[in-house]
Short mmCIF file of C-alpha atoms (C1' of nucleotides) in Angstrom, two decimals:
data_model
loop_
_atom_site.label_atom_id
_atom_site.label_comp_id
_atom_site.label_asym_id
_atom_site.label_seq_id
_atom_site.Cartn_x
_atom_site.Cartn_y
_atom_site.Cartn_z
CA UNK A 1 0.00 0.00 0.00
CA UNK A 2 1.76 3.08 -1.08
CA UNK A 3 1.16 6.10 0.68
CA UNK A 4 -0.07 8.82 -1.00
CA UNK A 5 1.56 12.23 -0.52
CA UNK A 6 0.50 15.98 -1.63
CA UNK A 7 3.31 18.80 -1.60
CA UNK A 8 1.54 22.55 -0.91
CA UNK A 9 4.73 24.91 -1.02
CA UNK A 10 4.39 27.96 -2.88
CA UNK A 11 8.27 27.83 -4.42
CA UNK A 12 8.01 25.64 -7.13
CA UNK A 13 12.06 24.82 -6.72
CA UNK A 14 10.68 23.61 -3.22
CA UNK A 15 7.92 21.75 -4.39
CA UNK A 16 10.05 19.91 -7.30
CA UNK A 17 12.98 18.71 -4.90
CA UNK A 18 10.56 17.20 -2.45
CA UNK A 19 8.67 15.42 -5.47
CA UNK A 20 11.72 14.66 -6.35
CA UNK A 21 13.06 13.23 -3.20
CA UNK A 22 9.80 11.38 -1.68
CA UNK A 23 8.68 9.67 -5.18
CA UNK A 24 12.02 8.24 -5.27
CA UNK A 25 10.58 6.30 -2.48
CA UNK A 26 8.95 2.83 -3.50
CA UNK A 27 6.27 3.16 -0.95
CA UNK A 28 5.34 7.02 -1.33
CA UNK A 29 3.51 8.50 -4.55
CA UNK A 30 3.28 12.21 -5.30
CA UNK A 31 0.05 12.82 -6.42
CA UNK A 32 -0.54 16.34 -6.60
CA UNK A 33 1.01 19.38 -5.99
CA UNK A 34 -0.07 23.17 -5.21
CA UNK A 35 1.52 26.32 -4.65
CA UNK A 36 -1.43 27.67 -1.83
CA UNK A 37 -3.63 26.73 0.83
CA UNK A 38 -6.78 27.27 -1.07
CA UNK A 39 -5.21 25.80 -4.22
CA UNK A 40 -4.13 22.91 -2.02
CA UNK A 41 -7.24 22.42 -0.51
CA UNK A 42 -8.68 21.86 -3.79
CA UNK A 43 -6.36 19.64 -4.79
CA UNK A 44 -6.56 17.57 -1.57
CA UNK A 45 -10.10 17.10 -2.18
CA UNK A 46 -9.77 16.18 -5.55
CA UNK A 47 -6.72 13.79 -5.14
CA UNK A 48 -7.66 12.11 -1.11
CA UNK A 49 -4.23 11.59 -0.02
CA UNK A 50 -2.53 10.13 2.92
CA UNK A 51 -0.56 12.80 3.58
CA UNK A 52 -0.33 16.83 2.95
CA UNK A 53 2.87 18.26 3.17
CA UNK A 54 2.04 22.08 4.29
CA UNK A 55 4.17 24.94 3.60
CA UNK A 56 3.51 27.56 6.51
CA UNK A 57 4.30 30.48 4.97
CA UNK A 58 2.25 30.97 1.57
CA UNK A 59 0.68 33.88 -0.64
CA UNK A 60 -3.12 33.66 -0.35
CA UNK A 61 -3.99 31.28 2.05
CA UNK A 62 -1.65 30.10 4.67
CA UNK A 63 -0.20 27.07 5.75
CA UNK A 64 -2.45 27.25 9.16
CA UNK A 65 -5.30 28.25 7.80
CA UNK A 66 -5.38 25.50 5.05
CA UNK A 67 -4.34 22.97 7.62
CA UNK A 68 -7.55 24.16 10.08
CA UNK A 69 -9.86 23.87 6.74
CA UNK A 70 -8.25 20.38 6.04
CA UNK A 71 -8.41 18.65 9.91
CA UNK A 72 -12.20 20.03 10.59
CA UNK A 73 -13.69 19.51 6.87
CA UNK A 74 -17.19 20.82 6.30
CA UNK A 75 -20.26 18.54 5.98
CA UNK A 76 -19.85 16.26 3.67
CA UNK A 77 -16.40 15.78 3.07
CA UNK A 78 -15.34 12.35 4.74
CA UNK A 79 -11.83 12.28 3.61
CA UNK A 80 -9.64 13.76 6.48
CA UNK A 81 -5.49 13.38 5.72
CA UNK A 82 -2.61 13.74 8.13
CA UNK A 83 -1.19 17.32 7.92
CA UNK A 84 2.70 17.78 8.23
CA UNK A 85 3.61 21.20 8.66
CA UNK A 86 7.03 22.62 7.19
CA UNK A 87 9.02 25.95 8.02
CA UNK A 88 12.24 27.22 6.84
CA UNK A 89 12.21 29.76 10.20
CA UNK A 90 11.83 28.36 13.71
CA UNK A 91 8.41 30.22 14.19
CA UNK A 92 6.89 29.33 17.44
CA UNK A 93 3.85 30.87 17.32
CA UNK A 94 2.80 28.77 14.64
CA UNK A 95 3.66 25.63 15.58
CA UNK A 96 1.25 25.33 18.52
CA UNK A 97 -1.57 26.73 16.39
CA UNK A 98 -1.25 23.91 13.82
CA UNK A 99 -0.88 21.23 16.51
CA UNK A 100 -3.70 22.81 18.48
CA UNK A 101 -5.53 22.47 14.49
CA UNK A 102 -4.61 18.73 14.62
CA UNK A 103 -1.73 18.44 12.46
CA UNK A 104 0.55 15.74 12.73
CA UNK A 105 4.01 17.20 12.19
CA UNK A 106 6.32 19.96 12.11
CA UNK A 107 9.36 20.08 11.03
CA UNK A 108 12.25 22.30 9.44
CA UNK A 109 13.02 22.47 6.13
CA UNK A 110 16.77 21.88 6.66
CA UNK A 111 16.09 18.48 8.11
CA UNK A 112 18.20 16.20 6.90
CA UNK A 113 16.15 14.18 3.82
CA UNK A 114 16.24 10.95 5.39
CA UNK A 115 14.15 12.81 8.03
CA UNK A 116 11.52 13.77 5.78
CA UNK A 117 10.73 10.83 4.45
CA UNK A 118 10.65 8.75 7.57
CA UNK A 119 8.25 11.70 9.28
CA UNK A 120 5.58 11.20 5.79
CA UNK A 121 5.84 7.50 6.53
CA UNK A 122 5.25 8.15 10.54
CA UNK A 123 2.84 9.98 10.07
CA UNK A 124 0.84 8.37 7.60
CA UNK A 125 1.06 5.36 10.40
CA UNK A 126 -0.79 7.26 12.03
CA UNK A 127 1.66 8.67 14.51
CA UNK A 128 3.55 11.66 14.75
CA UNK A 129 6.81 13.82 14.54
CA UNK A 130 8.50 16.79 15.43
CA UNK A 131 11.46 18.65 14.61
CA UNK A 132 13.58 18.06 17.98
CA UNK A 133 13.73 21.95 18.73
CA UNK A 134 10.23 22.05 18.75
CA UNK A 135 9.90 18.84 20.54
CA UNK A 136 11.51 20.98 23.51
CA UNK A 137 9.31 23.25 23.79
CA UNK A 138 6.61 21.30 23.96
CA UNK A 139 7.82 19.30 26.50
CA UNK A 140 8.74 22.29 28.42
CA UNK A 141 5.40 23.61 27.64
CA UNK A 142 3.89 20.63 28.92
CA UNK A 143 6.32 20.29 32.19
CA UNK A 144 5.85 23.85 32.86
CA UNK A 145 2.04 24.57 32.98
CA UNK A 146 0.99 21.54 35.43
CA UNK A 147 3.39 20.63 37.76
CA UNK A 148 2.41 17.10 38.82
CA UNK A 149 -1.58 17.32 39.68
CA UNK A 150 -1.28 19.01 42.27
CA UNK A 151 0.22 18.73 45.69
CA UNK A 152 -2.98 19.60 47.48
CA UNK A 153 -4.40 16.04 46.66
CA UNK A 154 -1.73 14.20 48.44
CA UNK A 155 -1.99 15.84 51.68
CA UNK A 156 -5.46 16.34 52.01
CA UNK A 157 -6.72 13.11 49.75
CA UNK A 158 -4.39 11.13 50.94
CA UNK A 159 -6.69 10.89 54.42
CA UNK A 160 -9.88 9.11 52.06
CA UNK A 161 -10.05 5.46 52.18
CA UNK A 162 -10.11 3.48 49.25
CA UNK A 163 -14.12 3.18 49.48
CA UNK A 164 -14.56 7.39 50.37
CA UNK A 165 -12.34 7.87 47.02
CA UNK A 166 -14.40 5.92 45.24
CA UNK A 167 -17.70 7.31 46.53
CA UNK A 168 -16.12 11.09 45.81
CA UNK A 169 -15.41 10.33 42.09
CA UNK A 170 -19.26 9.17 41.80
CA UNK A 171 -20.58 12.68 43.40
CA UNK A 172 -17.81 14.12 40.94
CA UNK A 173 -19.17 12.64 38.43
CA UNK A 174 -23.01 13.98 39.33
CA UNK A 175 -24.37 10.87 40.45
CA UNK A 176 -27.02 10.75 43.24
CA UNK A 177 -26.86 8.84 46.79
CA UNK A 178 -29.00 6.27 45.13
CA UNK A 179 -27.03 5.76 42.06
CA UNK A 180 -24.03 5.34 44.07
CA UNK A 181 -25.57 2.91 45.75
CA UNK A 182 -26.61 0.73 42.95
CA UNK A 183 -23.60 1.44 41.08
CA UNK A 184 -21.86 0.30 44.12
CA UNK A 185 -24.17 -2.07 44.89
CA UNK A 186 -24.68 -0.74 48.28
CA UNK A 187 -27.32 0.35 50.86
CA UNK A 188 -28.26 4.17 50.39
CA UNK A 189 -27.35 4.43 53.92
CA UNK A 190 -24.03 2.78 53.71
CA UNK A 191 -22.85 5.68 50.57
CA UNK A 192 -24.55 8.56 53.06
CA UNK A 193 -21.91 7.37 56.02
CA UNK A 194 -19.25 7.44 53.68
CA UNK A 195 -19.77 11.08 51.93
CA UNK A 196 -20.60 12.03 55.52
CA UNK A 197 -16.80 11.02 56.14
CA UNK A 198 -15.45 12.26 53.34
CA UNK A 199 -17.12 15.81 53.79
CA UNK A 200 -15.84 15.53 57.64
CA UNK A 201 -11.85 14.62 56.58
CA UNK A 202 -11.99 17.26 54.31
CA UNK A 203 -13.86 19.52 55.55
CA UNK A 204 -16.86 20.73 53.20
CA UNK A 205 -20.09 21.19 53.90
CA UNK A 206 -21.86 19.76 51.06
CA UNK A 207 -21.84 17.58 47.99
CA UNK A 208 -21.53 20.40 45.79
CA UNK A 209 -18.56 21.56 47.75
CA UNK A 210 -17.38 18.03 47.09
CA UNK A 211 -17.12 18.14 43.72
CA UNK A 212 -15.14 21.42 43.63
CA UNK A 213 -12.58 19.72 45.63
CA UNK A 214 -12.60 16.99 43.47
CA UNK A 215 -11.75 19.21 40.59
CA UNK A 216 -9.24 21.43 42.44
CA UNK A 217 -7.42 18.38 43.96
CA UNK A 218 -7.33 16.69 40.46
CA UNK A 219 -9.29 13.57 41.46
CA UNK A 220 -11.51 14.36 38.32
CA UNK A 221 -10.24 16.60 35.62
CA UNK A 222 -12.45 18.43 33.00
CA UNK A 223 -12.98 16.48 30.06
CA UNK A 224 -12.36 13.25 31.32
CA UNK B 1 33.84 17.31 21.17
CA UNK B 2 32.72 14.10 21.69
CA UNK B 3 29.32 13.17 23.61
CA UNK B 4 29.97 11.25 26.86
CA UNK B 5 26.81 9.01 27.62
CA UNK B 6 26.06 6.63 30.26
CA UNK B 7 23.81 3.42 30.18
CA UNK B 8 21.37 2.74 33.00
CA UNK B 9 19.82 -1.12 32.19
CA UNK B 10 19.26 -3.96 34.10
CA UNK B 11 19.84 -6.29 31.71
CA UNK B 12 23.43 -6.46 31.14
CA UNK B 13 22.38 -7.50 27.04
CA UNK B 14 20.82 -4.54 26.63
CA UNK B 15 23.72 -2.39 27.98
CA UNK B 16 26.16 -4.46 25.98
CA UNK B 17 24.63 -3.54 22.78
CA UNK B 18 23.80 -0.28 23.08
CA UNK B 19 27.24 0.59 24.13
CA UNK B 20 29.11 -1.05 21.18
CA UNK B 21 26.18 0.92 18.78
CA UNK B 22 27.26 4.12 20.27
CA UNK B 23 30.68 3.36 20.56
CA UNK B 24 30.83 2.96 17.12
CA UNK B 25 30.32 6.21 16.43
CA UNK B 26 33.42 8.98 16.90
CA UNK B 27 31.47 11.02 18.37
CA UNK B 28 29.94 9.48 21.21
CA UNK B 29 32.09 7.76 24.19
CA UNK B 30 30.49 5.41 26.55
CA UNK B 31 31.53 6.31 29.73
CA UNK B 32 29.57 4.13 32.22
CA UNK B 33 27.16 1.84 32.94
CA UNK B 34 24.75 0.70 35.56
CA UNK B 35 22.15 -1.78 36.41
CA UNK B 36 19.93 0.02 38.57
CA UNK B 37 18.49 3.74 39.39
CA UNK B 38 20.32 3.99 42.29
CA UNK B 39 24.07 3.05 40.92
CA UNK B 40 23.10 4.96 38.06
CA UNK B 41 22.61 8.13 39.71
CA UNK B 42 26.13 7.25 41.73
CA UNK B 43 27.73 6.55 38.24
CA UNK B 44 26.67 9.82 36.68
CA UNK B 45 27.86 11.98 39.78
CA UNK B 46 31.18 10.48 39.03
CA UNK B 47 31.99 10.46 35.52
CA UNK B 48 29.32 13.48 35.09
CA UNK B 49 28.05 12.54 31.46
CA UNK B 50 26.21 14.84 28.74
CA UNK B 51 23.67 11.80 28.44
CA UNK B 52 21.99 9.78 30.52
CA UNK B 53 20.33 6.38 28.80
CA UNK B 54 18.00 4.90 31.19
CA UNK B 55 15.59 2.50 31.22
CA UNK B 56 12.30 2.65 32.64
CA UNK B 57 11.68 -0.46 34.38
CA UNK B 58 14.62 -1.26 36.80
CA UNK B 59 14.91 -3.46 40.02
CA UNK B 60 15.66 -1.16 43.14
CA UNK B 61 15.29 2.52 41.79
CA UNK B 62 13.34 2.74 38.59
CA UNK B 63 13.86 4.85 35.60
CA UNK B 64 11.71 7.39 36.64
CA UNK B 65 12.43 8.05 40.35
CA UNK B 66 16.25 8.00 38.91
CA UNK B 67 15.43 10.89 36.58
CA UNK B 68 14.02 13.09 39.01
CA UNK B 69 16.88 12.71 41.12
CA UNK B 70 19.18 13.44 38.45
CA UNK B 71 17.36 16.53 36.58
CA UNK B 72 16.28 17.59 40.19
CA UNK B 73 19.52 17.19 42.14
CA UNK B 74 20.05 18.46 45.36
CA UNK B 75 22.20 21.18 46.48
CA UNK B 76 26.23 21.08 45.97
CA UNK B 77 25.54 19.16 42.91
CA UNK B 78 26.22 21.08 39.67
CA UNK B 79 26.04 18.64 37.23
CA UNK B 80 22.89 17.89 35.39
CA UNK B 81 22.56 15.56 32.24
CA UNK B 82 20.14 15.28 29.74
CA UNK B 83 18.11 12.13 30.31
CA UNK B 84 17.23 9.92 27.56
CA UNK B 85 14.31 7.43 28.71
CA UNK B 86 14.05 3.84 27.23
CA UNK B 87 11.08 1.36 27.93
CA UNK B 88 10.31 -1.76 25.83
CA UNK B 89 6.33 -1.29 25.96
CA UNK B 90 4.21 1.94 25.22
CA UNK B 91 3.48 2.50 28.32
CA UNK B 92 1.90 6.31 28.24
CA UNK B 93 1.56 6.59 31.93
CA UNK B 94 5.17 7.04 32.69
CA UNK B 95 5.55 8.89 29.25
CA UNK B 96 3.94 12.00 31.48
CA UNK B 97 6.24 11.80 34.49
CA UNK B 98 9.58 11.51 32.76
CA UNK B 99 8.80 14.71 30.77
CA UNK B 100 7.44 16.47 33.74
CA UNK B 101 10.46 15.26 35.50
CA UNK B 102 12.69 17.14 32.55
CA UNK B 103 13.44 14.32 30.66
CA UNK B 104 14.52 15.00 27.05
CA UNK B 105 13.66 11.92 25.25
CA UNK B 106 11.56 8.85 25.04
CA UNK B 107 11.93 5.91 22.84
CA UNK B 108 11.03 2.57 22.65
CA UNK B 109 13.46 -0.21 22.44
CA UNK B 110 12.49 -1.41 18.89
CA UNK B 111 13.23 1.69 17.16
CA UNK B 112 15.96 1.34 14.44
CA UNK B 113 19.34 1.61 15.68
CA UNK B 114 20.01 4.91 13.52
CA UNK B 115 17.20 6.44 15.58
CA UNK B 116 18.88 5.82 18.69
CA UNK B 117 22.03 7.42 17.61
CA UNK B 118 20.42 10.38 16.04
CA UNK B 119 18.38 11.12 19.48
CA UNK B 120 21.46 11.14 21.57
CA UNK B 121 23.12 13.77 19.19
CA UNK B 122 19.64 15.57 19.52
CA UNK B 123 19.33 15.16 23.02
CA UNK B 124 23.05 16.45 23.83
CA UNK B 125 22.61 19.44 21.78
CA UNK B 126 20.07 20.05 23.98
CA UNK B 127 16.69 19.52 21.98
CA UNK B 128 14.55 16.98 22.44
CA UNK B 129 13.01 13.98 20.75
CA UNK B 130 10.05 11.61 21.34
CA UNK B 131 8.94 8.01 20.10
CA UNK B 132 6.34 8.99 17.42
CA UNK B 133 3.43 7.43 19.14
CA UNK B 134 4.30 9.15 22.20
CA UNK B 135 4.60 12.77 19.87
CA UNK B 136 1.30 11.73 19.15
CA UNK B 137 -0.48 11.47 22.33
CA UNK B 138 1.75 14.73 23.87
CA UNK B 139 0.23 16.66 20.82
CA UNK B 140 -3.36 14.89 21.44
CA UNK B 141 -3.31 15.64 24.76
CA UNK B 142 -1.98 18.80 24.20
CA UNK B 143 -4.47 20.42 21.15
CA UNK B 144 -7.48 18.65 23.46
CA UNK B 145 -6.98 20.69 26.91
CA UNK B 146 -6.62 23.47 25.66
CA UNK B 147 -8.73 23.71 22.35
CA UNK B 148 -9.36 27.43 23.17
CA UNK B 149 -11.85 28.01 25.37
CA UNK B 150 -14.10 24.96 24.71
CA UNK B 151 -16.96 25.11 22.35
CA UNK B 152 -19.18 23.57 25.13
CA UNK B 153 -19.52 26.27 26.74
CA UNK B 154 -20.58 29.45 24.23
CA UNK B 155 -23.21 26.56 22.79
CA UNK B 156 -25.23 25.77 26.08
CA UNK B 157 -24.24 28.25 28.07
CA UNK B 158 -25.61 31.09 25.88
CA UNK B 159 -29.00 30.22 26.61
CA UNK B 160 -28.42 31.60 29.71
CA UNK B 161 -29.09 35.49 31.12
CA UNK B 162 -25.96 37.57 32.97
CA UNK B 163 -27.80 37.01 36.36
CA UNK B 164 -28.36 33.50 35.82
CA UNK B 165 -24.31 32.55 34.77
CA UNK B 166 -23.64 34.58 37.63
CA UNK B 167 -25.76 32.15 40.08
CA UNK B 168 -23.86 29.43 38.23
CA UNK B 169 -20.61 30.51 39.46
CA UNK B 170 -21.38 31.67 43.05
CA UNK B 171 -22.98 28.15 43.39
CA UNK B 172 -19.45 26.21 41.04
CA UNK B 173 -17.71 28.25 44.16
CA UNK B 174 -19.47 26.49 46.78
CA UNK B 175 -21.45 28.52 48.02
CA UNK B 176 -25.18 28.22 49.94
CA UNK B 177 -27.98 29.95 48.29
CA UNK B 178 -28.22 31.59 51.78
CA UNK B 179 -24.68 33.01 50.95
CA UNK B 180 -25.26 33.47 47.41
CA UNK B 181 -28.20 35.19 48.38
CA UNK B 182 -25.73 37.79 50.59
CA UNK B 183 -22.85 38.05 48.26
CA UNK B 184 -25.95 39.17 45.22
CA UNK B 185 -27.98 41.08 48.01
CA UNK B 186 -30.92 38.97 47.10
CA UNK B 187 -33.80 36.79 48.46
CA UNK B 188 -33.14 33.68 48.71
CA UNK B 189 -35.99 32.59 47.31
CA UNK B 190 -34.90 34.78 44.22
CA UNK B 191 -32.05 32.78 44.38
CA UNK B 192 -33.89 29.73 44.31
CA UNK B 193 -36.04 30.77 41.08
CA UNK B 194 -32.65 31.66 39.11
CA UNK B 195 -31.02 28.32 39.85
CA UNK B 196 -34.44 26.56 39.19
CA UNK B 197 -34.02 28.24 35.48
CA UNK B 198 -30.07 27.55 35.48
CA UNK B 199 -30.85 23.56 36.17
CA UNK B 200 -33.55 23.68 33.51
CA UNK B 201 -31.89 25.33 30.76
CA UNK B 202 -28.68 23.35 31.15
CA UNK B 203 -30.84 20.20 31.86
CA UNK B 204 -29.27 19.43 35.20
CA UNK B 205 -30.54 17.81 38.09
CA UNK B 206 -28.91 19.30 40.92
CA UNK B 207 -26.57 22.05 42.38
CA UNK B 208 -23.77 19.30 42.17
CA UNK B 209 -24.14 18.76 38.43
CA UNK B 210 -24.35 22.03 38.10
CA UNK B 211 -20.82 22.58 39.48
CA UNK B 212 -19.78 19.83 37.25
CA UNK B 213 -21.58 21.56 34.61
CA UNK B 214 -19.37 24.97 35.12
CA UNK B 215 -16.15 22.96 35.25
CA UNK B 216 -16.41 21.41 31.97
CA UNK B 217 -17.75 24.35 30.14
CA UNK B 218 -14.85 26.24 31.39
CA UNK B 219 -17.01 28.85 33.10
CA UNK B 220 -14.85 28.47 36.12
CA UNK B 221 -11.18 26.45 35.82
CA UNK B 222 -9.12 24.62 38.86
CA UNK B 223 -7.02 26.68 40.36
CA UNK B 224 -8.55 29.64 39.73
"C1'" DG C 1 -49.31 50.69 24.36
"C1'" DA C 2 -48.37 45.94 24.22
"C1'" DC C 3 -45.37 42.51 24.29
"C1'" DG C 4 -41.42 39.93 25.55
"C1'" DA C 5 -36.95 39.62 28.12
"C1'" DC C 6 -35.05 39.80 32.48
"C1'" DC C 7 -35.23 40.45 37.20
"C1'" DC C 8 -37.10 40.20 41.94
"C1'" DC C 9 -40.02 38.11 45.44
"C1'" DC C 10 -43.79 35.30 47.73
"C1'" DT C 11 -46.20 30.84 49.85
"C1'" DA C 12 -46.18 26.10 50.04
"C1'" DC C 13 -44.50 21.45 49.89
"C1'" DG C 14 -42.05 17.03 49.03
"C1'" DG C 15 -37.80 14.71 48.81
"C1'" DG C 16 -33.03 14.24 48.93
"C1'" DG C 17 -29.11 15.32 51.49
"C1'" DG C 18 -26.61 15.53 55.69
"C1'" DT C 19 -26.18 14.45 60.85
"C1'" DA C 20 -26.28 11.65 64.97
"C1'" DT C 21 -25.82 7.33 67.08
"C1'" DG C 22 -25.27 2.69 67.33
"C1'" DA C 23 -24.09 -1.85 65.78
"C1'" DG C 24 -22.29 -5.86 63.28
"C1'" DC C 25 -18.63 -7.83 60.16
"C1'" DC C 26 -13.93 -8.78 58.51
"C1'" DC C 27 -9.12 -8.51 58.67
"C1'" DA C 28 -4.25 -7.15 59.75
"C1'" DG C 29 -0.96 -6.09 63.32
"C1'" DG C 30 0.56 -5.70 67.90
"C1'" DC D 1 -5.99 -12.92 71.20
"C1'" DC D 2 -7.93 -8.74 70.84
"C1'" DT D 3 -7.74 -4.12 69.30
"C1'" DG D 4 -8.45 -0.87 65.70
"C1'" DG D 5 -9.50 0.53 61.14
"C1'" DG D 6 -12.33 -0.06 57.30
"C1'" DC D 7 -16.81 -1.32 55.47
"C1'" DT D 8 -21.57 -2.07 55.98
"C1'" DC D 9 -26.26 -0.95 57.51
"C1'" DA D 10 -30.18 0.74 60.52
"C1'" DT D 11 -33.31 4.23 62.71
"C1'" DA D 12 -34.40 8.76 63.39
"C1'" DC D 13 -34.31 13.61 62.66
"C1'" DC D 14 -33.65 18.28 60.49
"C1'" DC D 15 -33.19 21.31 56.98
"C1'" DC D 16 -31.67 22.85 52.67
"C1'" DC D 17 -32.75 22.35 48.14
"C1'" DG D 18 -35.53 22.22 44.28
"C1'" DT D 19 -40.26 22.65 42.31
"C1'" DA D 20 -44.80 24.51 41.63
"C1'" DG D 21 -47.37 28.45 40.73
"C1'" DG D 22 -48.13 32.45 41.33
"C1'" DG D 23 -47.41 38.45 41.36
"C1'" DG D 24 -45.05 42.60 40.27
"C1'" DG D 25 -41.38 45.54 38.52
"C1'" DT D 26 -38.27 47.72 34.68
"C1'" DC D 27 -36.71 47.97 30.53
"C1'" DG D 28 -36.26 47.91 25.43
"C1'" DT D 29 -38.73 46.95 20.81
"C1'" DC D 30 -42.29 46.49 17.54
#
DNA sequence: GACGACCCCCTACGGGGGTATGAGCCCAGG
DNA sequence: CCTGGGCTCATACCCCCGTAGGGGGTCGTC
C-alpha cells in the first residue's frame, strides 16, 4: 500500500525537490502538488491523499489556515489526511496553532532528507513527529504549565479510604446517593456514612462543595 | 567534542549492545554503565556525562524516580545531564512523568538503531526527541486541553441570562444559596427561582451537576 | 401601548441530602 | 488474642434544596 503524498509549497524549486526526493521512495507516490492553501485544498479534495505536506508560509492562504480547513472539513467531506507542517524559520507561534488544528508534524526544512521521508511515513502510520527543537518546547510547555496534579491532593486526599475515594469520584461525576448505591451495589445508607466522612476529613459542607474539591485536587479533571 | 553518555539497564544484554552501537560512532564515548536507578545516579555523579540512557523499568530505583533525582539534584551538585528514557512497551503513563520530570527523550526499544544514535546527538545538543506514538499522544493531549476556550460552553451556556451565569458561578464556588443570596444582596428565594431556570436550561438535576456543569464548560477552571 | 426579556419576590411542599448514634462484620498487626 | 480501622447498615431527625405556581417591577422593541 503506497502512501499517498501531496506537496503545498508555494516555491516551485521547493515543491520539485521534495517530489523529487519522496517519489524516489517505493512506498510514497506524489500525487498532486499546489503552490497555496486554497489551491491545495482543492487539490486535496480532488486527489484524497494520505498525507499533505504544508508549507507555513504561503501567498493567499496560509499554511495554518489550510491545515484548520483540512483537519475540521465541512459537511460532507469524509476524507480527512494527516497534515505535516514545514518551516524554513523556527516560528513558534505557529507551531502550537497547527498542533492545536490537529496536524501531525512539524518540522524544518533543513532536516536532513532521510528525516523527511521517515516523518511522511510516521505519520501516515498514524503517529507523529516533530522537529527536535520544537519537541523541547513542547515538553517544556507541557512540564511547565501543570506541575504534577497538584500537591494539594496528596496531603489532604491522601486521608480518604479506598471506598470514600471511590464514593467522591461518583458525586464528581453527578451521580445521586441512590445511584451510588446501585452502582456500588450498596445500601443508600451505607454511601450517606461514607460522603458524611469524606465531607468531615476534608472539611466541606456539602456535595456540591465536594465536587469542587474533586476538581481542584485533580481527582476528576475536566474532560475526562 | 565528543558526547559522553552513560547506560542505566538492568539487563546487562541490553547495555552491551547499546554501548558497542554508540561506541561505534566517533562522536559518542560510553563512559559508564549501571544496572539500577540507584548506581546509576552514583555513576553519573562520578563520571558526570552529557547523556543519561535509562531505562524505565529497573529493580531497586526505577527509571523514573532516577530521573528526578538526576534533573532535580540536590544542592552542591552542579552537574545535570540530559536524560534519555528507554522502555520496551508503550506505556503512556510514565511517558507523562519523565517529561514532567525534565526528561529530554523517550523511545522505545524497537526503534531502528540509527534512531537511537540520532536522538542522543539531539538530546546532547540540547533539543529533544520523542517516540512517534508518544509525539502523538503529547500533541493529542496537548491540542485537546486546551482547544481554546471549549466550544461547550458558548453553545449551552448562551442560553443563559448575565444574572443567571452569575448564580452558576457563586454556586461552582461552593457557596449556599443563603450566601449566594448575601454576596448578590438577594432573596433567597430569588435565588432559588434563578437556579431553578439555570438547572432547567442546562438540563441538570442538581446544584452538584451544576458545578460539574461549570467545570467542563470552562465557566470556572481549577485553580482559579 | 403591548409585548417579551429579564429580574425580583412570595407561599407552600415534598424529597433528597446531611447528621447523629449505634451496631455488626472482617481482617491485619501488635 | 484482641484491638483498631475499614466497610456495611439501621433508625431517626432536620433542613436545605428544588419545584410549583403564582405576582409585580423595569426595561427595550415592535
Amino acid at each position: 500500500m503506497t502512501i499517498r503524498v501531496i506537496i503545498v509549497d508555494d516555491q516551485a524549486m521547493v515543491r520539485a525537490g521534495f517530489a523529487a526526493l519522496l517519489s524516489a521512495q517505493a512506498d510514497i507516490d506524489v500525487v498532486g502538488e499546489a503552490p497555496d492553501g486554497a489551491l491545495g485544498i482543492e487539490v486535496s479534495r480532488r486527489t484524497h491523499p494520505d498525507v499533505v505536506l504544508m508549507d507555513v508560509r504561503m501567498p493567499e492562504m496560509d499554511g495554518l489556515a489550510a491545515a484548520r480547513a483540512l483537519l475540521d472539513p465541512p459537511v460532507g467531506v469524509v476524507h480527512r489526511p494527516k497534515v505535516l507542517m514545514l518551516t524554513t524559520f523556527d516560528v513558534d507561534d505557529y507551531v502550537y496553532e497547527a498542533l492545536r488544528a490537529g496536524a501531525s508534524g512539524f518540522l524544518l526544512k533543513d532536516a536532513p532528507p532521510a528525516d523527511l521521508i521517515s516523518a511522511v511515513r510516521v505519520v501516515a502510520a498514524g503517529e507523529a513527529l516533530l522537529a527536535p527543537s520544537v519537541t523541547r518546547r513542547l515538553i517544556a510547555d507541557f512540564a511547565q504549565q501543570r506541575p504534577a496534579p497538584r500537591r494539594n491532593r496528596s496531603l489532604r486526599l491522601k486521608g480518604l479510604t479506598p471506598r470514600e475515594t471511590e464514593v467522591l469520584e461518583l458525586i464528581a461525576r453527578g451521580l445521586s446517593n441512590q445511584e451510588i448505591a446501585g452502582r456500588l451495589v450498596l445500601a443508600e445508607q451505607t454511601v450517606k456514612t461514607h460522603i458524611g466522612r469524606v465531607l468531615a476529613k476534608l472539611q466541606l459542607r456539602d456535595r456540591a462543595q465536594a465536587v469542587i474539591f474533586a476538581y481542584e485536587s485533580g481527582l476528576v479533571a475536566p474532560g475526562s
